[in-house]
Tab-separated table of C-alpha atoms (C1' of nucleotides) in Angstrom:
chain	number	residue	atom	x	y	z
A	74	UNK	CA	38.608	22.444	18.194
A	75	UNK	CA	40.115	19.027	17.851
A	76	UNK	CA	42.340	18.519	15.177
A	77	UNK	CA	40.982	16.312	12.540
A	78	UNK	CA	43.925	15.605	10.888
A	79	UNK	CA	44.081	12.846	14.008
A	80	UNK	CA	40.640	11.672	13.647
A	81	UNK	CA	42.275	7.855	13.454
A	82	UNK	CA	43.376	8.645	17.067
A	83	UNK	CA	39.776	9.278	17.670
A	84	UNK	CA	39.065	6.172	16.089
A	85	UNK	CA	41.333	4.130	17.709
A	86	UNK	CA	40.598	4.867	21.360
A	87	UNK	CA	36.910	5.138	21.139
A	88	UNK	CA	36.731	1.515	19.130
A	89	UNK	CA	38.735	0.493	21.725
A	90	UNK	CA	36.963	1.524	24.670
A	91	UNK	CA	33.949	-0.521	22.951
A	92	UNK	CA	35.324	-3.498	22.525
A	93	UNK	CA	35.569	-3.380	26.616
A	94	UNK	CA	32.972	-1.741	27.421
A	95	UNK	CA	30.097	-2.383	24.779
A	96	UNK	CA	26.607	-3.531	26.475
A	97	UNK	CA	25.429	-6.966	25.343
A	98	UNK	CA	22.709	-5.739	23.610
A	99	UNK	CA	19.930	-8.161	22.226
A	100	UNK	CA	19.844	-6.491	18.916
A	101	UNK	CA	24.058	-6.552	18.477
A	102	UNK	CA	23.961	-10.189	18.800
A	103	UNK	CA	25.259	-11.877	15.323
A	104	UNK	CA	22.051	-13.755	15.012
A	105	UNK	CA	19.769	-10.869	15.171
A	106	UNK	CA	17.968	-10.289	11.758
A	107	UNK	CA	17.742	-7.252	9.998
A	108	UNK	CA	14.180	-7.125	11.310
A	109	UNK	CA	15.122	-7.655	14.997
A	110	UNK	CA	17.387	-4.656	14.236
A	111	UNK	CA	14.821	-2.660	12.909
A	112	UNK	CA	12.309	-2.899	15.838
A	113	UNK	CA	15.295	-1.911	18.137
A	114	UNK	CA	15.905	1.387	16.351
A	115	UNK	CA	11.501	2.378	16.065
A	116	UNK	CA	11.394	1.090	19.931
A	117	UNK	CA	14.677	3.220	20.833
A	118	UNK	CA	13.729	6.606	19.232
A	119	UNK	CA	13.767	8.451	22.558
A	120	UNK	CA	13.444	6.108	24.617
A	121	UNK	CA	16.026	4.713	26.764
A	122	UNK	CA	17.357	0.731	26.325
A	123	UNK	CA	16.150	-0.477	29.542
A	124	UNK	CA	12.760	0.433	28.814
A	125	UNK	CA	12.979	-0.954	25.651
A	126	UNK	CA	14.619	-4.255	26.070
A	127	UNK	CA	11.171	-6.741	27.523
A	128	UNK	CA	8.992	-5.203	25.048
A	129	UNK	CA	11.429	-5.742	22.135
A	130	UNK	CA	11.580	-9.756	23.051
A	131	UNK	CA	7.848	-9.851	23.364
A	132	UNK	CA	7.574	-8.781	19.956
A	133	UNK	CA	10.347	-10.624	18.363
A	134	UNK	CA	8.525	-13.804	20.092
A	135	UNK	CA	5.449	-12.723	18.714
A	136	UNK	CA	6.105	-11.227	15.294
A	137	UNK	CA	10.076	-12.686	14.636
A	138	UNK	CA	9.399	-11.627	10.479
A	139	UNK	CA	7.853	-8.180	8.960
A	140	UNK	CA	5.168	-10.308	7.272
A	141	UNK	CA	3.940	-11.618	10.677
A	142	UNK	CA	3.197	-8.180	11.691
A	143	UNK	CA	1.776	-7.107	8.619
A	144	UNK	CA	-0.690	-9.857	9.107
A	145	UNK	CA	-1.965	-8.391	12.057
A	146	UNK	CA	-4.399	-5.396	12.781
A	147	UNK	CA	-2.106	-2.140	13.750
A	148	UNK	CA	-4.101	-1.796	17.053
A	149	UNK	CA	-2.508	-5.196	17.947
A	150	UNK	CA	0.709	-3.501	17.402
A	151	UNK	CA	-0.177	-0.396	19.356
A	152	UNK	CA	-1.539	-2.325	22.386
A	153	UNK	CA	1.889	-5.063	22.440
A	154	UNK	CA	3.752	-1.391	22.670
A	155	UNK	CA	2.317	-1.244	25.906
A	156	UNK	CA	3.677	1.929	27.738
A	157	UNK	CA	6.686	2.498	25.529
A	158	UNK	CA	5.718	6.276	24.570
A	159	UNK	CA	4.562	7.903	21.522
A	160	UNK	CA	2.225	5.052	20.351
A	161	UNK	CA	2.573	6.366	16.532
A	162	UNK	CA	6.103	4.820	16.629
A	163	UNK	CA	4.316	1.144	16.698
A	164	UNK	CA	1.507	2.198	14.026
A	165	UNK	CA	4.486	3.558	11.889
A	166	UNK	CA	6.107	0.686	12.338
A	167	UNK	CA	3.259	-1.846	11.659
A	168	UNK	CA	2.695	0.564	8.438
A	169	UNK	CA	6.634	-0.153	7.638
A	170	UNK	CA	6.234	-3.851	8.304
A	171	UNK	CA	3.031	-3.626	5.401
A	172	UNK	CA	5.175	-1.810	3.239
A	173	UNK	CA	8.352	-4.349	3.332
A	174	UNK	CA	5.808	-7.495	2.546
A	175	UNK	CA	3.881	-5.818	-0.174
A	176	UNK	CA	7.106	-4.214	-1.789
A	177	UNK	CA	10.106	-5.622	-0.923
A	178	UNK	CA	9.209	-9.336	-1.270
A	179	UNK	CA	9.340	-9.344	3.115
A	180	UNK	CA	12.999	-8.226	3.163
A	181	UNK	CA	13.739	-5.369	5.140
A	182	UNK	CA	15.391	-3.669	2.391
A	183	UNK	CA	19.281	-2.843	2.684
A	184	UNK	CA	19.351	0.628	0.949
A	185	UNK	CA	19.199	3.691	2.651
A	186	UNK	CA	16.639	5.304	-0.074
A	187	UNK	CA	14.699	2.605	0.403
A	188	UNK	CA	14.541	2.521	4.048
A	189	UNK	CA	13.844	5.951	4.099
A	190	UNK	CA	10.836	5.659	2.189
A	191	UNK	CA	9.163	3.743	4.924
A	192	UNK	CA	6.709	5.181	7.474
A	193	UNK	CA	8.937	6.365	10.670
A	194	UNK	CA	12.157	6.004	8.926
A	195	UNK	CA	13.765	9.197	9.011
A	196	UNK	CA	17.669	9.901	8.648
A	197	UNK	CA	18.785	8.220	11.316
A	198	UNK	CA	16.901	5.079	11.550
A	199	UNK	CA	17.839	4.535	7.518
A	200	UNK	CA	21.415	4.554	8.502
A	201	UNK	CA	21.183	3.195	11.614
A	202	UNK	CA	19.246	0.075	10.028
A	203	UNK	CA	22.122	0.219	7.031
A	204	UNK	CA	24.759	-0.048	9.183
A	205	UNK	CA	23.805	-2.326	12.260
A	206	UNK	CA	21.804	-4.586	9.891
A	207	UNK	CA	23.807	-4.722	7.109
A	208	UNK	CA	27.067	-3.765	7.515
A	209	UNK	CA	27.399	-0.794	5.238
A	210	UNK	CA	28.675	2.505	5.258
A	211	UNK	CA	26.593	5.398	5.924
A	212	UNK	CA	27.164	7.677	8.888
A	213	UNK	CA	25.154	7.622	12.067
A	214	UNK	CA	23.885	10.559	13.693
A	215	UNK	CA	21.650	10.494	16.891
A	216	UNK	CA	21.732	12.560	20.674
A	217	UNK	CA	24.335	10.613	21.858
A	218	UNK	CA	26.730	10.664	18.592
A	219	UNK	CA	25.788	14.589	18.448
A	220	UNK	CA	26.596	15.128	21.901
A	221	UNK	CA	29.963	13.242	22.282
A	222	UNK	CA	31.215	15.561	18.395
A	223	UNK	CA	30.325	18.886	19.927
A	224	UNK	CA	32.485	18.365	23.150
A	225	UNK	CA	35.486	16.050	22.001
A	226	UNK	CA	35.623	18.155	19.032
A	227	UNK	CA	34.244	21.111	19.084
A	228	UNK	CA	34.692	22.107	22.530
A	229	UNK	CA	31.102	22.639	23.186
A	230	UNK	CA	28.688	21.670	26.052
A	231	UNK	CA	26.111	20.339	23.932
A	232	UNK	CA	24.993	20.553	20.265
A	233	UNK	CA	22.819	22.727	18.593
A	234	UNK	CA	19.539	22.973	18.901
A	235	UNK	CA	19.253	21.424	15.363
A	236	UNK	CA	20.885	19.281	13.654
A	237	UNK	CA	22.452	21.393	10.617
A	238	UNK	CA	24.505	21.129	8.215
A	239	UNK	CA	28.061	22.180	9.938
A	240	UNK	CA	27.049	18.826	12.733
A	241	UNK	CA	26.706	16.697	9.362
A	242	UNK	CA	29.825	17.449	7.144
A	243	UNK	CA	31.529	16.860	10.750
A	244	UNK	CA	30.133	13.396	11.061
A	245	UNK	CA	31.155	12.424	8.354
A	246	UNK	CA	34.510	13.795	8.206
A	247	UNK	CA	34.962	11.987	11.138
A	248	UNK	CA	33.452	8.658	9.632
A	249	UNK	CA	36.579	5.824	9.113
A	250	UNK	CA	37.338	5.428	5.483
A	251	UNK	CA	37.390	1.490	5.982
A	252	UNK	CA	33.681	-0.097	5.743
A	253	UNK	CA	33.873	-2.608	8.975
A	254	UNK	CA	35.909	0.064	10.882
A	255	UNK	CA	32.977	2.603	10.551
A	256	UNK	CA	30.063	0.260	11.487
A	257	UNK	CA	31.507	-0.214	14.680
A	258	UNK	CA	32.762	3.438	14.927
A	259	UNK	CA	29.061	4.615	14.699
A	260	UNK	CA	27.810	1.945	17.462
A	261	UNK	CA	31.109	2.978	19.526
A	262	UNK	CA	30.439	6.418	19.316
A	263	UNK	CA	27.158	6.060	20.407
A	264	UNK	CA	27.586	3.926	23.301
A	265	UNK	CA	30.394	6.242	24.832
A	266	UNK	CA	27.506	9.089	24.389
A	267	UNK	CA	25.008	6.578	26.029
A	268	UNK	CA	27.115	5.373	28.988
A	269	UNK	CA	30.052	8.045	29.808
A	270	UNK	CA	29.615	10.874	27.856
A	271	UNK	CA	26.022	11.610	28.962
A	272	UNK	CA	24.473	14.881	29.090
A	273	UNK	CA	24.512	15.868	32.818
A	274	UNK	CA	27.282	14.630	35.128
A	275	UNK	CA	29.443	12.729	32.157
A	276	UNK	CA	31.698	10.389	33.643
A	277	UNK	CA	34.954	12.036	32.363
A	278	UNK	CA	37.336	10.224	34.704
A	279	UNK	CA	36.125	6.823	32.504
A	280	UNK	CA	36.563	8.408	29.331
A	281	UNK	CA	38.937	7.143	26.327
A	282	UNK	CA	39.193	10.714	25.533
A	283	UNK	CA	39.817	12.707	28.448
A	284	UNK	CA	43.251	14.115	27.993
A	285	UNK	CA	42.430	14.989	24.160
A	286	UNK	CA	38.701	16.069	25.206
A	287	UNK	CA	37.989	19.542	23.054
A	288	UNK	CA	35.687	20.488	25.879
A	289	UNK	CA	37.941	19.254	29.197
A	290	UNK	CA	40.686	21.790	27.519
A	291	UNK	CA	38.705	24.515	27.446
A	292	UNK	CA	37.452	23.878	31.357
A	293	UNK	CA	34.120	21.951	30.219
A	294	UNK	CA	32.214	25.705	29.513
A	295	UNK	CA	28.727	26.009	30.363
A	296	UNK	CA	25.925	25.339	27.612
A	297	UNK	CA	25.019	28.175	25.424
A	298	UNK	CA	21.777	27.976	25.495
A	299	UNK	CA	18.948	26.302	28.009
A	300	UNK	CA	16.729	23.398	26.453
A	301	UNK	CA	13.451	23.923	26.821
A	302	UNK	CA	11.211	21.226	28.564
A	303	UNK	CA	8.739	19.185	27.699
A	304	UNK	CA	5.563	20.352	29.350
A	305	UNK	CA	3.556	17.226	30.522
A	306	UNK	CA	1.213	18.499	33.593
A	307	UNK	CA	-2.101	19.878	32.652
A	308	UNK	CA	-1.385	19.481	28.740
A	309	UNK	CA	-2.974	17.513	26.468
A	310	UNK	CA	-0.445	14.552	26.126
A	311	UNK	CA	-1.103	13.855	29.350
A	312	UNK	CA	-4.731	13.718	28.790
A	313	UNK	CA	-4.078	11.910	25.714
A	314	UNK	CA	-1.953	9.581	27.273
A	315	UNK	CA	-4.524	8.629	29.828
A	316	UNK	CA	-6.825	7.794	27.054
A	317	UNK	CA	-4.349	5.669	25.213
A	318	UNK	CA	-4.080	3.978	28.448
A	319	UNK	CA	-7.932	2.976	28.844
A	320	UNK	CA	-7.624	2.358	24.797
A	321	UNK	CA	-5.084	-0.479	25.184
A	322	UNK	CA	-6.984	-2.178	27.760
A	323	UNK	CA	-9.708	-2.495	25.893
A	324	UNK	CA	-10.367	-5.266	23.192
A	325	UNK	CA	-13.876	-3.436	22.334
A	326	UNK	CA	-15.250	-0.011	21.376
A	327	UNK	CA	-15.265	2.319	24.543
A	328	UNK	CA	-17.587	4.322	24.912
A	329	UNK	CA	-17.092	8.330	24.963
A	330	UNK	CA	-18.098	8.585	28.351
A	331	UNK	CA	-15.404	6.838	29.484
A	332	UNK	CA	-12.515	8.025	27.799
A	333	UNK	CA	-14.038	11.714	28.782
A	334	UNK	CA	-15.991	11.952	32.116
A	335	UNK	CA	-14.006	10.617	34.793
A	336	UNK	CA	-14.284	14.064	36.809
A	337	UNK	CA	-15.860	12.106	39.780
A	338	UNK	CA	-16.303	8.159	40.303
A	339	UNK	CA	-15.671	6.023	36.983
A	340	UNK	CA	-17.123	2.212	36.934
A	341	UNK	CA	-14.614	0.766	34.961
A	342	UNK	CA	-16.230	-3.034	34.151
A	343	UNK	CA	-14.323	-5.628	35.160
A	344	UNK	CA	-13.016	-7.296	31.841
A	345	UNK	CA	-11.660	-3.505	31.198
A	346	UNK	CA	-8.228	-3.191	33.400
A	347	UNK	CA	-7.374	0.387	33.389
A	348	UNK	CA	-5.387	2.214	35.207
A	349	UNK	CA	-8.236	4.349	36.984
A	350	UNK	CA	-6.023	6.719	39.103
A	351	UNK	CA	-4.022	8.024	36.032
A	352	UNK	CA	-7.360	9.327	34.985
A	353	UNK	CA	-9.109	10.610	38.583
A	354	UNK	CA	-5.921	12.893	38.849
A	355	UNK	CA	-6.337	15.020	35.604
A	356	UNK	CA	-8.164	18.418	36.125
A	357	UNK	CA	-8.750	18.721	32.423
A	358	UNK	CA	-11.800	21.488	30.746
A	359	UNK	CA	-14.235	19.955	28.420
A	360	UNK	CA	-12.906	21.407	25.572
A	361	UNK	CA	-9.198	20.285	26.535
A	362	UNK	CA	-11.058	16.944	26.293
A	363	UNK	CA	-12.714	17.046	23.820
A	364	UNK	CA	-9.722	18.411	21.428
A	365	UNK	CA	-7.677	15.111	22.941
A	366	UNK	CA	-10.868	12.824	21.776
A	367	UNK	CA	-10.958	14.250	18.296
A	368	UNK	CA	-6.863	14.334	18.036
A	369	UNK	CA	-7.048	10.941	18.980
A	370	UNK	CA	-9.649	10.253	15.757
A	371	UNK	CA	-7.553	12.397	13.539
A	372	UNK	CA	-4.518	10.505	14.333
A	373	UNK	CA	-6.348	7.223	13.786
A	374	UNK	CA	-5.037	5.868	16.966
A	375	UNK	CA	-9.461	5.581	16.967
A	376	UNK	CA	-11.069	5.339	14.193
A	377	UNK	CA	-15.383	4.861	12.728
A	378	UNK	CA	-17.810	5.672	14.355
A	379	UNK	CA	-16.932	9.138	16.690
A	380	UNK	CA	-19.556	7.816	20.399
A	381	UNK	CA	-17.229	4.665	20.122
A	382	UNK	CA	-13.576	4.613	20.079
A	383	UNK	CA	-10.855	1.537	19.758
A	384	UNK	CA	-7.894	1.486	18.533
B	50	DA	C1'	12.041	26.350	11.517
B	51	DA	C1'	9.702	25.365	15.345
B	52	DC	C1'	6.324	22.258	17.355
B	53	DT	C1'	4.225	18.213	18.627
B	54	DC	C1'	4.101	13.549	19.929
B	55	DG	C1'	4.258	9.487	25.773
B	56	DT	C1'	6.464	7.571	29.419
B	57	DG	C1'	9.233	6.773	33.433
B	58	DG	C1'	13.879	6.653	35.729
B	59	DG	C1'	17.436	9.538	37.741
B	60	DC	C1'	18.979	13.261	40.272
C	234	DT	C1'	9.701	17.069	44.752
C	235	DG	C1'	9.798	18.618	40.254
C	236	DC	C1'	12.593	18.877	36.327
C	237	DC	C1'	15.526	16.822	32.814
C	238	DC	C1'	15.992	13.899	29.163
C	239	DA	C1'	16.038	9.710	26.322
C	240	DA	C1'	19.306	5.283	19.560
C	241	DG	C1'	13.710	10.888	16.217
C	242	DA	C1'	10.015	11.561	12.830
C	243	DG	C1'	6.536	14.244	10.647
C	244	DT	C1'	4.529	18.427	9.690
DNA sequence: AACTCGTGGGC
DNA sequence: TGCCCAAGAGT
């Protein structure tokens, strides 16, 4: 394990590498609000920047202040997320951009508590808001921070499965003591997790912390453990996802029949563009379809009356 | 604590 | 090609 007592080292090389090496990033900029920040971080939760970065200027265009997209119905919010994955993220956030104009006079709030009071806001958007927004100290933890701890310090492959409590006290041990210094310690960190110290085939030859690289010393050792996948094919997110698809398109009620018999032709009317072939592929049971239909009721990605669905 | 939730690029 | 994985949160 790396030696903490030289942690500054650690500081000093990795802040370093970032002020070379940092992507200009819509969201760093100095005259991004607290807001624009915020969208960033809901948009970003696992999914990757480039994805990320046309859909968060259409909706910094479009809704550049929480009260703007308060003001708005949440199934505008869901369709301007487009294909970004996980549509709750942009209902959570619409419900977060509510919750900032009714109670927090249409400031995104500063605090950590109070951030993470707000639907979607879990540990790591709170501090990632507090410190890319505002400045403050609070420590940082995401996939890339975790990753880039366990093998510069603790000589592993990859974290644990979980973030516990041993990854934790570490972060913050590791945190510099000095306010500004740790704001851009957490982004740097991040960034060298995001660009070079990636999880398959990390660019160790462009690392700041090759020759004091826990991990390198020990021979880079093999992962303890295998992650398991993500099923997709066959399962009901994909169905789900299908249905999302033909939700977003449409600016009226659908009826059931469309979101749920598409085993041969489907006649799609004209004002509705959907993509079709998404749905012809899926070899999905009736009940597989019809749990997707009522999950996406339950979820209130649809909502009233259950022959008619919108968002 | 372990699962679930979408999507698409890279290898 | 098929599998891996990505600035997590909620239950």
């Amino acid at each position: 394990m790396f030696n903490l007592q030289n942690s500054h080292e650690l500081h000093h090389r990795i802040n370093t590498w970032y002020q070379h090496h940092a992507r200009d990033l819509p969201w760093r900029r100095a005259d991004c609000t607290a807001w624009g920040v915020m969208v960033s971080e809901f948009m970003l939760q696992q999914t990757p920047v480039n994805r990320v970065l046309p859909v968060w200027e259409e909706w910094m265009r479009r809704w550049p202040t929480p009260a703007s997209l308060a003001a708005e119905d949440s199934a505008e919010a869901v369709r301007a997320w487009g294909r970004l994955g996980y549509p709750r993220r942009a209902q959570r956030l619409h419900g977060a951009a509510v919750a900032i104009t009714k109670h927090h006079d249409g400031e995104v709030p500063a605090d950590y508590d109070e951030l993470l009071e707000l639907p979607g806001v879990g540990a790591y958007t709170a501090a990632a808001i507090t410190v890319f927004a505002f400045g403050r100290r609070a420590t940082v933890i995401d996939t890339n921070i975790r990753r880039v701890h366990a093998r510069a310090v603790m000589g592993k492959a990859l974290p644990h499965k979980h973030l516990n409590a041993a990854e934790t006290n570490l972060a913050e041990e590791l945190m510099p003591q000095n306010t500004a210094v740790s704001c851009v310690w957490n982004a740097s960190v991040m960034e060298l997790g995001a660009l070079v110290c990636v999880a398959k085939n990390p660019r160790c030859e462009q690392c700041p912390l090759e020759d004091i690289c826990a991990w390198v010393k020990e021979g880079k050792p093999q992962a303890e453990y295998t992650p398991t996948g993500q099923s997709w094919h066959g399962t009901d997110r994909q169905l789900r996802g299908a249905m999302m698809a033909v939700l977003r398109a449409a600016h009226a009620p659908v009826p059931r029949e469309l979101l749920t018999d598409f085993s041969t032709d489907i006649t799609v009317p004209d004002a509705l563009k959907v993509p079709v072939q998404d749905l012809r592929k899926l070899d999905s049971s009736q009940e597989q379809i019809d749990r997707c239909y009522s999950g996406l009721l339950k979820d209130k990605l649809a909502k009233e009356r259950k022959d008619r669905v919108s968002l």
